[in-house]
Amino acid sequence: MPTDIPGRRDTRTRTEEQTPDGPVVPDTPEATAAPATPVVSGDAGVRGGTAARPAAPAVPHRAGRPGGPATPTRWPPSGGRPATGLPDRPSGAADATARPSGTGTEAPDATRRPSRASSGTARAAGVIAAAAVCQAALMVGLGLLITGPAARVWPLSSEDGIDDALERARTGTLDTVSSVVSEAGNTGTVVLGTVVSCLALLLIPRLPRLREAVFLAVAVSLQSLVFLVVTEAVDRTRPDVDRLDASPPTSSYTSGHTGAATALYAGLAVLVLHRAKGPWRRVVAALLLLLPLLVGLARAYRGMHHPTDVAGGLLNGGLSLLIVGRALLAGPHLPAPLPSGATRHPGTTGTTREAPTGPGPGRTTVIHNPTVTDEAARDTVRGVLEQHGHRSVRFLETTADDPGEGPARDALREGAALVVVCGGDGTVRAVAEALAGTGTPLAVVPCGTGNLLARNLGLPLEPAKALSAALRGTPRRIDLGRVEGDGLPPAHFTVMSGAGLDAAMLEGTSDRAKATWGWPAYLVAGLRELRAPRTRLTLRLDGAPPLRRGARMVLVANAGTVQGGTALVPAARPDDGLLDLMILDPHGPAGWLTVVRSLLRRRPSPRTGDRTDPAPRPVEYFTFRRAEIHFEAPQPRELDGDPVAPGRRLTAEVVPGALTVLVPERGE
């Protein structure tokens, strides 16, 4: 990773202090440095920083020593709050809605904010336009390949046989059903569905989501635009069968019905999965995702398209969603509007509800990674803080040499009552390293690629909404994991640490790929690492006799949920005073199928180690307080998604209740 980032300093910390009279910028050469170049996503500037950092003093191990008692609790804990000693926030301190204007040559907020939003919109439009050109080129290239050199190569050479088989399978009932399903992808249906969905997102009370409405409309429009370009560039005749619909004067490649249905219904599924709550959302999303497949099958059944035309439609719609989603939903291009109704701290509204206790009066420090938080994003964070009564705000940047621990220690020395971290998992981990054991509350604002701690705390993945939910929430003490090894100084992690396949996957994912594709870039790197050799290891848990195992991956988890809501280690809870260990060692296709079934089962029973077990399983889970792992050969290793120095030894132990974080109220 490059360490020389334009506009950044590697050895000094830039500060920006908000006072009642406006922002005060220190009169130093650093204060006039060029602003950091914004990056769409990722957590650049933190890889490798852990290993090079001096060892931080370990937090005293309050409970959970080998052989000692540990009482598991539920997450979130039930009953009253833990005694944090944090004073109540004044209820009237969060009613202000305007930020004091700047002084000197700085333009007032009222004139600066629209230009920043316009700049963010322009950047998002540029990203979408550039990616759309690549998408169109890819689709045209595939079409020319299908109709040219690959036309006589299996399986494309068998498409005519499939078309004939579908024609022979026709019945009156199937004809009727396919006609109804095909209409779901018709131009009129898709246009009407898009308009109604966007209006609902904008007008339904308590559901105004401008960004989501724009995402859906632009994705459907982009798919249509690319479809028109492809049909002009690729000339393919429709199947030589009896067609049940009138043939439009367009190329058979790609299926426009299928592409439009994918953009609309799969786009709605994305919004349901990532913006809605409740057990019903998975069922609704699954039904929405099924619709494009049924539309494609109906179009092939009715003789309108070859199978590869349908596949092209699915790909075109899916790429449109990915491009627009990365530009509008995952990146900082469009600053999210401040949530309505978030100006007052909720109090006690009855005899059965306990008022949450938030950070008390005092300085609030925001530690941010400048590669993923541009000026507009910082303004959004400042506005949310002011709405919740935090007006004495100081901003500190991370650097390639110091991904967050140094600024966090500076904040503690200056008496910060609340620390807000804006960045990815690496930045969050570095700040947590400094805050461990101090009791100073931490608010997590997810701005990176993985955002695993935010996911496991139940925070929204939109920065403004996550910060607002945290400030309305409750302080909770969660555990940290502490690891060390050969070439690895003692360090804490918040979510996961591992060795083997997952670390190799993280190390093999470039920063450019993460910035472009987000967390799916890890999957591509993971496929490349599947052929990595297995290793043998010796495992000792809580002083018990050692176990011998083979492994492709060893994962130590403080919390178990990863991207896409997948519970990789379902039993892991961040406040149960325990850590969980996952050992992955599949053999052949059958072993990998077992792994997939285990991960889909969602609630595998944790196992306690037994060295007499003659047949270790492809996936094994253990629960422990301290683990010592020795590998036969050096293995790549990682901490919260950041690769660290490879080695043969890894010692992990839990530090119960070491970090205080703000988590949303139940049901929010």
XYZ file of C-alpha atoms in Angstrom, residues 59-60 84 86 408-409 412 416 419 431-442 477 480 657-660:
27
model
C -5.680 -4.084 30.250
C -5.806 -5.937 33.561
C -20.564 3.184 33.830
C -21.383 8.433 32.968
C -6.998 8.427 20.619
C -4.351 8.714 23.342
C -7.700 10.887 26.426
C -12.348 13.734 25.971
C -14.564 9.534 21.197
C -8.717 3.528 18.502
C -10.052 0.690 20.671
C -6.434 -0.229 21.460
C -6.014 3.146 23.179
C -9.453 3.237 24.843
C -9.259 -0.283 26.308
C -9.855 -0.179 30.055
C -10.401 3.581 30.250
C -14.215 3.623 30.396
C -14.363 6.465 27.856
C -17.318 5.698 25.567
C -16.727 5.079 21.876
C -19.142 -2.777 28.033
C -11.799 -7.346 23.526
C -15.593 -5.653 29.490
C -12.550 -3.733 28.311
C -14.260 -1.361 25.873
C -17.283 0.906 26.404
